[in-house]
Structure formats: C-alpha cells, structure tokens
Amino acid sequence: MKYIDAISSLLGQIMGWLFVVIAGMITYEVIARYLFNSPTIWAAELSMCCMIWAIYLGAAYTIQQRGMIRIDILGPWLGPNFILFSDILSLIIIAIFSTIACYYGIQVVTDSIRLSRAASSMLALPMWITEIAIPIGFATLVLQCISEIIRTLKYALSTQQGDNR
Amino acid sequence: MTVITLTILVILLAIGIPVAFVFATVGLGLFIYDDISLMNIPITLYSTADNFILLSIPLFLLMSNILIRGELGADLYRAVQSWIGHWPGGLAMATILSCGIFSAISGSSVATSATIGNIAFQEMITRGYERRFVLGLLAAGGTLGILIPPSIPLIIYGIITESSILDLFLAGIGPGILLITLFMLYCFCWAKFNHQYAPSLKASWHERMICSVKALPTLLLIFIIIGGIYTGVCTPTESAAVGVTTSLLIVLLKRTLSWDAMKYAVMDTLKTTVSVFFIIAGAKIFSKAITFYDIPQSISLTLTESFSTPPALILSICFSLLIIGLFLESISMLLLMMPVLLPTIQLMGIDIIWFAILFVMMIECALVTPPVGLNLFTIQAVTGSPIIDITKGVTPFFILILLAVLIIYLLPEIALFIPYHYTG
C-alpha cells in the first residue's frame, strides 16, 4: 500500500511539471515561427503526447488527493455512515471502470504495435507511445483505488472502536 | 430507456460518485447492454485528450495559478483602487473591475473569485462595508471569469458544437462589459443608500502612478494573450502557452513566487485538469452510448414538437438550466445538455454563438446558486463565512445576471456585433 501511494504521488509530481514543459515547447514554437521563420515539426505533436500522458498518469494522484469533482449535497444531511458508503461505492465504481478501460486499452496498444500504426503527422510517432498512457494510467488508478478502499475501511473501523470505548 | 438511464444517472450523482465516473459508468452499462464493442472506451478516452484546442485549458489554468501564487492580483487591485476607490462605493466598484480585468487572463470563475476575494475581502471589511454585501459581490464578480474571454466553458462549448473559439471569445466581450456595468451601477446605488462604510481617500497622482506601474505586468499579459488571439498571430492554445511563459518570467523577476508556491500552482493545475478532462471523457462515452439508443433524437423531437417558436424554446431551456444549475457543476452541465440540445438549436435556426453566451450566463447563475455553486464554496473557503450569508448577499447580483440574460436575449447585437464585424 505504501508503495502504491508513493508511486501515485511520484507520478503526479512528474506529470504536473509536464504542463510547464508543454508551455515551454509551444512558446518556443511561436518564437521559432515568427522570429526565426522556421516552425518546428515536433512542438505541437510532442506537447499533445505529453498532455495525454499527464492526464492519464496524473489520475491516480488526483484520486489520492480526492480531487475529482463530485456533487456533495446528501453527505452533510445523512451523516458519516452515508459518506463512508458513498466513498467506498465511488472507489469500487472507479476501480471497475478502470479495470475495463485498462484491459481494452492494452488491446488497442497491442493492435497498434502489431500493425505498426503511426500518427498521420510530420513526425509520424508510433501510436503506441501515446496510447500506452491509457492502460498504464488506469492500472495505477485501479491500484490506488484498492489502496484507498483499504485505508478508508481501516480508518472507519478505528474511529468506530474509538466511539465504543 | 431514456427515463431509466436518466434515473440511474441522477441517483448516482446524488450519492456523490465523482461526476466523471457516473457518466463513464452509465455509458459503459449502455454499451454492454446493447453489445457494442468496448474498444470504444479506450478509443474515446484517447480521442478526448488528443485535442490541441483542449490543451489550452491546462495552460490557462497553469497561468492563472502562477499569477495567484505570485500575488499579482494584489497589485492589480491596488492599481484599480487608486483610480476609482474614492468614488461612492468605490472599493466595491474596484473589486468588480479587478474581477473583470483578471477575467481577461483567467478562464475560470473559481480562479477569479479566489484571487480577487483573497485581497479585497479584508480591505472592504475594514472599511466598514456590510459583510453580506461584500461576500455576494465577490461570489458574483468571480463569475465574470467565464464570460470574459478566455473562458474554459466557451472552449468546451466550441468543441462540442464545432464552432469557432475566436468568435465565441469575441462574443463574450460585449456581454462581459454589460455585466460589469450593471454590477458597478448596483454598487454605486448601494453606496448611495448605505452610509455606514468609510469612503477611501482619494489617491494622489503620485500614488496612482506607482500602483499602475506595479500592475503593468498584468496588463502586459492581457495585451499578449488577447492581442495574440485576436490578431491571429497565434491560436488560443499557443497564446495560453506564451502566457504561462510570460507569467513565469514576471514572477521570477518580481521574486514573488517561492519554489513551494510554484509546486502548489503546478499540482493544482494537474488536479483540476485531470478532473475536467475525465468529466469530458466520461461525458463523451455517455453521449456516444445514448446516441446508439436515439436518446438525443427523441429528446430533440419532443422539444421541437412542444416548442414551436425559438423564443419559447430558449425561455424553457434557460429555465431548465436554472433548475439543473442548482445541482450540477458547470462543465458537467455543458457536457450533458449541449449534445442533446444542439440538433434542436440548429433545426430552429438559432444563432449558435449567441446561444453560447446565453448558456454561459446561465452557468454563471448556476455558480452562485446553492446547494451546488462552486463560487459560493470558493468564497466560503477564502473568507470562512457560512454559505447562507454568501447566498443572501449574492441574491441581488443573481437577479442582475438574469437581467443581463434578458437584455442580451432582446438585443443579440451586444454579443454578436464584435464577432460579426471583426472578420467580415
């Protein structure tokens, strides 16, 4: 569990900084186009690639930080047991969806490698380089969900024991 | 099928399952039920993120996060205050105007509320402004963030409806100015009838100059971003990237951004981006799934049959957005409603750009109406005041937004003049 949390937060840290890298690349592209009159062929494509990686590999971190937008109106009314139920159900649903997304994501990647599909652009990067972000991202998401479920249950148990005493 | 799907959707949302996964899972369920290949799931997830226009969202977010952490908002607020602070209700007007100016570099209303709210709240309270009025003012001022370009909801709207982001941005300017004017007029009238606050002293020309020079970097940034997009020198995404680099340079030169603050800015950007993109991806899976069941078509058919004229349709859409907006967060609202409404709108010949502005203004209403209003939560977090006070304070501004919707409905030129006379 410790390792899962560490991996998610490390991935998150790296992925966050990718946006700074993207901004740098695109700024360079604009400067290159106007000042040096030589647009690059890599800036737009590499930044797209970085964004896909950042979003899907940053997902586990976002779940860890409880950063996903949710509608929290019933919680305050129905009390802690309901919040616990809602938390666990959310994590289970995310885990199930992520498992399916990961499974079919792997198929897309293996197809791309088998057919050696490449992006229809100047750089012609192999497709799997970006597509692989989806199975990896959702795999870490599944692991993070399991870790969160264990943590939430442990915490709930410990506070209940505290109440009984 | 339509009723069952919607019921499940509403129940899952109410339980508090993250919005993105409610959409995605219901979509997944529909796929499985109709034996549609689940390969659609990773393909949709991939194509959502593989979009150069959407890349502008994290970049605009990163830029405003850097500016917030680098405390540039304070300089802007001081400058505006030094010019108009001594007017009746001047501090309140300065707050609205600062929100408006900050909206021209920020695409999100939460960022606008948080930035200006942080600085203006203490200032206005110590000057004796009524607490509720201040809270409402800040919550409402922040909503300008999504109307005045750049705007994240307008970018998403442009992608759903395949309309020009530039036109949408240009159409936001007129209504933005209208709303600022209405808000400021209200502040003026409020000050005329309430005398318990202490007016600010008139700043000297020397002070004004110093404050304005300090705010120059922010104005420069606006010039670069807006100028870049509107002259066609760069695309919205590119100008957002240039904006990030410029704001980084500014905070580095001013030495107002610590390493830790930068880390927070970056991680906040990642969290918001991931949750926004997951909602977009989830909504895409969902809307792909419901088209297999002809759900948008059947809704569109019902709509066109029950509302024979565009005004009746627009009125009922605005009314339902008001109700949905009580419970749903802005981006989900856009992604859930637009794909369903789009065919009807086009069929009735309603201008898609004009409708965008009306829609965004209804989102502004949604942002300040409880129980789910992101701006209320933001102001609550910034000031530590109870939601009920903020809600009471925001009510007059909420009515002003509705009034502005009505004005723009009656006079579409306010929104459409600039985009239609700009490119020709």
PDB file of N, CA, C and O in Angstrom, chain A residues 94-131:
ATOM      1  N   ILE A  94     -15.048   3.334  -9.674  1.00  0.00           N
ATOM      2  CA  ILE A  94     -13.860   3.780 -10.404  1.00  0.00           C
ATOM      3  C   ILE A  94     -12.965   2.590 -10.714  1.00  0.00           C
ATOM      4  O   ILE A  94     -12.455   2.455 -11.833  1.00  0.00           O
ATOM      5  N   ALA A  95     -12.821   1.685  -9.725  1.00  0.00           N
ATOM      6  CA  ALA A  95     -11.947   0.533  -9.938  1.00  0.00           C
ATOM      7  C   ALA A  95     -12.474  -0.359 -11.055  1.00  0.00           C
ATOM      8  O   ALA A  95     -11.715  -0.806 -11.922  1.00  0.00           O
ATOM      9  N   ILE A  96     -13.794  -0.588 -11.078  1.00  0.00           N
ATOM     10  CA  ILE A  96     -14.366  -1.459 -12.114  1.00  0.00           C
ATOM     11  C   ILE A  96     -14.184  -0.827 -13.494  1.00  0.00           C
ATOM     12  O   ILE A  96     -13.681  -1.451 -14.430  1.00  0.00           O
ATOM     13  N   PHE A  97     -14.545   0.461 -13.594  1.00  0.00           N
ATOM     14  CA  PHE A  97     -14.401   1.131 -14.892  1.00  0.00           C
ATOM     15  C   PHE A  97     -12.948   1.118 -15.344  1.00  0.00           C
ATOM     16  O   PHE A  97     -12.645   0.848 -16.506  1.00  0.00           O
ATOM     17  N   SER A  98     -12.035   1.384 -14.397  1.00  0.00           N
ATOM     18  CA  SER A  98     -10.625   1.462 -14.744  1.00  0.00           C
ATOM     19  C   SER A  98     -10.094   0.113 -15.202  1.00  0.00           C
ATOM     20  O   SER A  98      -9.264   0.041 -16.120  1.00  0.00           O
ATOM     21  N   THR A  99     -10.576  -0.980 -14.577  1.00  0.00           N
ATOM     22  CA  THR A  99     -10.128  -2.307 -14.987  1.00  0.00           C
ATOM     23  C   THR A  99     -10.498  -2.547 -16.446  1.00  0.00           C
ATOM     24  O   THR A  99      -9.680  -3.004 -17.252  1.00  0.00           O
ATOM     25  N   ILE A 100     -11.748  -2.209 -16.788  1.00  0.00           N
ATOM     26  CA  ILE A 100     -12.210  -2.413 -18.164  1.00  0.00           C
ATOM     27  C   ILE A 100     -11.423  -1.520 -19.131  1.00  0.00           C
ATOM     28  O   ILE A 100     -10.945  -1.974 -20.172  1.00  0.00           O
ATOM     29  N   ALA A 101     -11.248  -0.240 -18.747  1.00  0.00           N
ATOM     30  CA  ALA A 101     -10.507   0.677 -19.615  1.00  0.00           C
ATOM     31  C   ALA A 101      -9.085   0.188 -19.812  1.00  0.00           C
ATOM     32  O   ALA A 101      -8.536   0.256 -20.921  1.00  0.00           O
ATOM     33  N   CYS A 102      -8.488  -0.354 -18.745  1.00  0.00           N
ATOM     34  CA  CYS A 102      -7.113  -0.839 -18.822  1.00  0.00           C
ATOM     35  C   CYS A 102      -7.043  -2.050 -19.744  1.00  0.00           C
ATOM     36  O   CYS A 102      -6.215  -2.124 -20.638  1.00  0.00           O
ATOM     37  N   TYR A 103      -7.995  -3.002 -19.564  1.00  0.00           N
ATOM     38  CA  TYR A 103      -7.991  -4.234 -20.338  1.00  0.00           C
ATOM     39  C   TYR A 103      -8.098  -3.936 -21.840  1.00  0.00           C
ATOM     40  O   TYR A 103      -7.292  -4.398 -22.641  1.00  0.00           O
ATOM     41  N   TYR A 104      -9.092  -3.106 -22.203  1.00  0.00           N
ATOM     42  CA  TYR A 104      -9.257  -2.803 -23.628  1.00  0.00           C
ATOM     43  C   TYR A 104      -8.172  -1.848 -24.127  1.00  0.00           C
ATOM     44  O   TYR A 104      -7.824  -1.863 -25.306  1.00  0.00           O
ATOM     45  N   GLY A 105      -7.654  -1.047 -23.217  1.00  0.00           N
ATOM     46  CA  GLY A 105      -6.540  -0.167 -23.587  1.00  0.00           C
ATOM     47  C   GLY A 105      -5.327  -0.961 -24.030  1.00  0.00           C
ATOM     48  O   GLY A 105      -4.645  -0.605 -24.993  1.00  0.00           O
ATOM     49  N   ILE A 106      -5.073  -2.090 -23.333  1.00  0.00           N
ATOM     50  CA  ILE A 106      -3.940  -2.943 -23.712  1.00  0.00           C
ATOM     51  C   ILE A 106      -4.154  -3.493 -25.118  1.00  0.00           C
ATOM     52  O   ILE A 106      -3.241  -3.532 -25.934  1.00  0.00           O
ATOM     53  N   GLN A 107      -5.416  -3.872 -25.415  1.00  0.00           N
ATOM     54  CA  GLN A 107      -5.696  -4.398 -26.762  1.00  0.00           C
ATOM     55  C   GLN A 107      -5.415  -3.359 -27.839  1.00  0.00           C
ATOM     56  O   GLN A 107      -4.863  -3.691 -28.889  1.00  0.00           O
ATOM     57  N   VAL A 108      -5.794  -2.116 -27.561  1.00  0.00           N
ATOM     58  CA  VAL A 108      -5.531  -1.064 -28.550  1.00  0.00           C
ATOM     59  C   VAL A 108      -4.023  -0.935 -28.779  1.00  0.00           C
ATOM     60  O   VAL A 108      -3.556  -0.847 -29.922  1.00  0.00           O
ATOM     61  N   VAL A 109      -3.278  -0.967 -27.681  1.00  0.00           N
ATOM     62  CA  VAL A 109      -1.826  -0.818 -27.797  1.00  0.00           C
ATOM     63  C   VAL A 109      -1.215  -1.990 -28.566  1.00  0.00           C
ATOM     64  O   VAL A 109      -0.407  -1.796 -29.473  1.00  0.00           O
ATOM     65  N   THR A 110      -1.633  -3.227 -28.227  1.00  0.00           N
ATOM     66  CA  THR A 110      -1.040  -4.388 -28.917  1.00  0.00           C
ATOM     67  C   THR A 110      -1.397  -4.357 -30.403  1.00  0.00           C
ATOM     68  O   THR A 110      -0.561  -4.663 -31.252  1.00  0.00           O
ATOM     69  N   ASP A 111      -2.635  -3.939 -30.714  1.00  0.00           N
ATOM     70  CA  ASP A 111      -3.024  -3.776 -32.121  1.00  0.00           C
ATOM     71  C   ASP A 111      -2.103  -2.800 -32.832  1.00  0.00           C
ATOM     72  O   ASP A 111      -1.627  -3.061 -33.940  1.00  0.00           O
ATOM     73  N   SER A 112      -1.864  -1.658 -32.157  1.00  0.00           N
ATOM     74  CA  SER A 112      -1.041  -0.623 -32.781  1.00  0.00           C
ATOM     75  C   SER A 112       0.373  -1.115 -33.026  1.00  0.00           C
ATOM     76  O   SER A 112       0.981  -0.809 -34.049  1.00  0.00           O
ATOM     77  N   ILE A 113       0.898  -1.895 -32.077  1.00  0.00           N
ATOM     78  CA  ILE A 113       2.259  -2.392 -32.252  1.00  0.00           C
ATOM     79  C   ILE A 113       2.285  -3.425 -33.380  1.00  0.00           C
ATOM     80  O   ILE A 113       3.160  -3.407 -34.248  1.00  0.00           O
ATOM     81  N   ARG A 114       1.281  -4.329 -33.394  1.00  0.00           N
ATOM     82  CA  ARG A 114       1.222  -5.385 -34.395  1.00  0.00           C
ATOM     83  C   ARG A 114       1.120  -4.782 -35.800  1.00  0.00           C
ATOM     84  O   ARG A 114       1.794  -5.204 -36.738  1.00  0.00           O
ATOM     85  N   LEU A 115       0.270  -3.751 -35.944  1.00  0.00           N
ATOM     86  CA  LEU A 115       0.071  -3.145 -37.263  1.00  0.00           C
ATOM     87  C   LEU A 115       1.047  -2.013 -37.525  1.00  0.00           C
ATOM     88  O   LEU A 115       0.969  -1.352 -38.555  1.00  0.00           O
ATOM     89  N   SER A 116       1.947  -1.787 -36.550  1.00  0.00           N
ATOM     90  CA  SER A 116       2.854  -0.630 -36.552  1.00  0.00           C
ATOM     91  C   SER A 116       2.182   0.649 -37.063  1.00  0.00           C
ATOM     92  O   SER A 116       2.616   1.285 -38.011  1.00  0.00           O
ATOM     93  N   ARG A 117       1.059   0.994 -36.378  1.00  0.00           N
ATOM     94  CA  ARG A 117       0.352   2.232 -36.701  1.00  0.00           C
ATOM     95  C   ARG A 117       1.182   3.437 -36.268  1.00  0.00           C
ATOM     96  O   ARG A 117       1.794   3.407 -35.204  1.00  0.00           O
ATOM     97  N   ALA A 118       1.165   4.463 -37.075  1.00  0.00           N
ATOM     98  CA  ALA A 118       1.886   5.674 -36.696  1.00  0.00           C
ATOM     99  C   ALA A 118       0.955   6.869 -36.866  1.00  0.00           C
ATOM    100  O   ALA A 118      -0.016   6.818 -37.628  1.00  0.00           O
ATOM    101  N   ALA A 119       1.242   7.926 -36.133  1.00  0.00           N
ATOM    102  CA  ALA A 119       0.423   9.122 -36.235  1.00  0.00           C
ATOM    103  C   ALA A 119       0.550   9.700 -37.635  1.00  0.00           C
ATOM    104  O   ALA A 119       1.632   9.682 -38.229  1.00  0.00           O
ATOM    105  N   SER A 120      -0.576  10.216 -38.174  1.00  0.00           N
ATOM    106  CA  SER A 120      -0.542  10.747 -39.533  1.00  0.00           C
ATOM    107  C   SER A 120      -0.061  12.194 -39.491  1.00  0.00           C
ATOM    108  O   SER A 120      -0.789  13.118 -39.748  1.00  0.00           O
ATOM    109  N   SER A 121       1.180  12.372 -39.092  1.00  0.00           N
ATOM    110  CA  SER A 121       1.704  13.723 -38.971  1.00  0.00           C
ATOM    111  C   SER A 121       3.146  13.720 -39.450  1.00  0.00           C
ATOM    112  O   SER A 121       3.679  12.697 -39.844  1.00  0.00           O
ATOM    113  N   MET A 122       3.751  14.898 -39.387  1.00  0.00           N
ATOM    114  CA  MET A 122       5.119  15.039 -39.908  1.00  0.00           C
ATOM    115  C   MET A 122       6.104  14.130 -39.181  1.00  0.00           C
ATOM    116  O   MET A 122       7.001  13.546 -39.765  1.00  0.00           O
ATOM    117  N   LEU A 123       5.900  14.062 -37.847  1.00  0.00           N
ATOM    118  CA  LEU A 123       6.863  13.331 -37.043  1.00  0.00           C
ATOM    119  C   LEU A 123       6.632  11.823 -37.146  1.00  0.00           C
ATOM    120  O   LEU A 123       7.570  11.034 -36.985  1.00  0.00           O
ATOM    121  N   ALA A 124       5.362  11.421 -37.439  1.00  0.00           N
ATOM    122  CA  ALA A 124       4.978  10.016 -37.539  1.00  0.00           C
ATOM    123  C   ALA A 124       5.446   9.182 -36.361  1.00  0.00           C
ATOM    124  O   ALA A 124       6.060   8.135 -36.510  1.00  0.00           O
ATOM    125  N   LEU A 125       5.155   9.691 -35.173  1.00  0.00           N
ATOM    126  CA  LEU A 125       5.452   8.907 -33.967  1.00  0.00           C
ATOM    127  C   LEU A 125       4.610   7.635 -33.978  1.00  0.00           C
ATOM    128  O   LEU A 125       3.449   7.680 -34.388  1.00  0.00           O
ATOM    129  N   PRO A 126       5.169   6.506 -33.520  1.00  0.00           N
ATOM    130  CA  PRO A 126       4.323   5.315 -33.385  1.00  0.00           C
ATOM    131  C   PRO A 126       3.178   5.597 -32.418  1.00  0.00           C
ATOM    132  O   PRO A 126       3.387   6.229 -31.376  1.00  0.00           O
ATOM    133  N   MET A 127       1.967   5.130 -32.768  1.00  0.00           N
ATOM    134  CA  MET A 127       0.789   5.424 -31.955  1.00  0.00           C
ATOM    135  C   MET A 127       0.898   4.886 -30.533  1.00  0.00           C
ATOM    136  O   MET A 127       0.380   5.465 -29.587  1.00  0.00           O
ATOM    137  N   TRP A 128       1.547   3.715 -30.383  1.00  0.00           N
ATOM    138  CA  TRP A 128       1.520   3.093 -29.052  1.00  0.00           C
ATOM    139  C   TRP A 128       2.212   3.945 -28.007  1.00  0.00           C
ATOM    140  O   TRP A 128       1.893   3.851 -26.822  1.00  0.00           O
ATOM    141  N   ILE A 129       3.116   4.827 -28.417  1.00  0.00           N
ATOM    142  CA  ILE A 129       3.811   5.642 -27.426  1.00  0.00           C
ATOM    143  C   ILE A 129       2.821   6.498 -26.642  1.00  0.00           C
ATOM    144  O   ILE A 129       2.939   6.649 -25.432  1.00  0.00           O
ATOM    145  N   THR A 130       1.813   7.042 -27.333  1.00  0.00           N
ATOM    146  CA  THR A 130       0.807   7.806 -26.588  1.00  0.00           C
ATOM    147  C   THR A 130      -0.297   6.906 -26.056  1.00  0.00           C
ATOM    148  O   THR A 130      -0.785   7.107 -24.956  1.00  0.00           O
ATOM    149  N   GLU A 131      -0.684   5.891 -26.827  1.00  0.00           N
ATOM    150  CA  GLU A 131      -1.816   5.054 -26.405  1.00  0.00           C
ATOM    151  C   GLU A 131      -1.529   4.283 -25.126  1.00  0.00           C
ATOM    152  O   GLU A 131      -2.432   3.997 -24.348  1.00  0.00           O
TER     153      GLU A 131
END
